Amino acid sequence: MGKFSSQEIENQYKLIKMLLDEPEKYKDAIDVIKKNIAYVPIELKKKLEEENITL
């Protein structure tokens, strides 16, 4: 897997937070992220952990 820029990490982080703000509306997208969590960049995982955001 290639390296991600800090901007890409920030954009993905904001997207996940947006999806989690309305879990009923975005259930399918959240489920896909949960299934593919192994492919989420380490930097993004750390940022989500720091905010106590779990999928």
C-alpha positions as a printed NumPy array, in Angstrom:
array([[  0.   ,   0.   ,   0.   ],
       [  1.302,   3.436,  -0.851],
       [  1.829,   6.324,   1.495],
       [ -1.02 ,   8.71 ,   2.101],
       [ -0.664,  12.455,   2.425],
       [ -1.876,  14.192,   5.542],
       [ -4.585,  15.839,   3.434],
       [ -5.87 ,  12.453,   2.261],
       [ -5.921,  11.188,   5.843],
       [ -7.792,  14.296,   6.985],
       [-10.349,  13.933,   4.173],
       [-10.982,  10.281,   5.02 ],
       [-11.271,  11.157,   8.7  ],
       [-13.86 ,  13.852,   7.988],
       [-15.815,  11.47 ,   5.764],
       [-15.957,   8.8  ,   8.461],
       [-17.042,  11.353,  11.063],
       [-19.782,  12.589,   8.716],
       [-21.015,   9.045,   8.131],
       [-21.056,   8.323,  11.854],
       [-23.064,  11.476,  12.565],
       [-26.024,   9.846,  10.796],
       [-25.502,   6.094,  11.193],
       [-29.042,   5.159,  10.134],
       [-28.711,   7.075,   6.887],
       [-25.239,   5.751,   6.039],
       [-25.504,   2.218,   7.447],
       [-24.4  ,   0.552,   4.201],
       [-21.306,   2.756,   3.865],
       [-20.366,   2.183,   7.512],
       [-20.744,  -1.578,   7.044],
       [-18.399,  -1.477,   4.035],
       [-15.793,   0.446,   6.039],
       [-16.084,  -2.089,   8.877],
       [-15.493,  -4.961,   6.461],
       [-12.453,  -3.243,   4.937],
       [-10.944,  -1.754,   8.094],
       [ -7.704,  -3.697,   7.501],
       [ -7.053,  -1.465,   4.496],
       [ -7.495,   1.825,   6.36 ],
       [ -4.159,   3.671,   6.634],
       [ -2.444,   3.377,  10.029],
       [ -2.404,   7.164,  10.395],
       [ -6.185,   7.28 ,  10.014],
       [ -6.677,   4.435,  12.509],
       [ -4.571,   6.341,  15.048],
       [ -6.539,   9.53 ,  14.502],
       [ -9.858,   7.696,  14.963],
       [ -8.54 ,   6.034,  18.132],
       [ -7.442,   9.398,  19.539],
       [-11.009,  10.665,  19.082],
       [-12.414,   7.428,  20.591],
       [-14.231,   6.697,  17.335],
       [-14.947,   3.042,  16.787],
       [-16.653,   1.382,  13.887]])
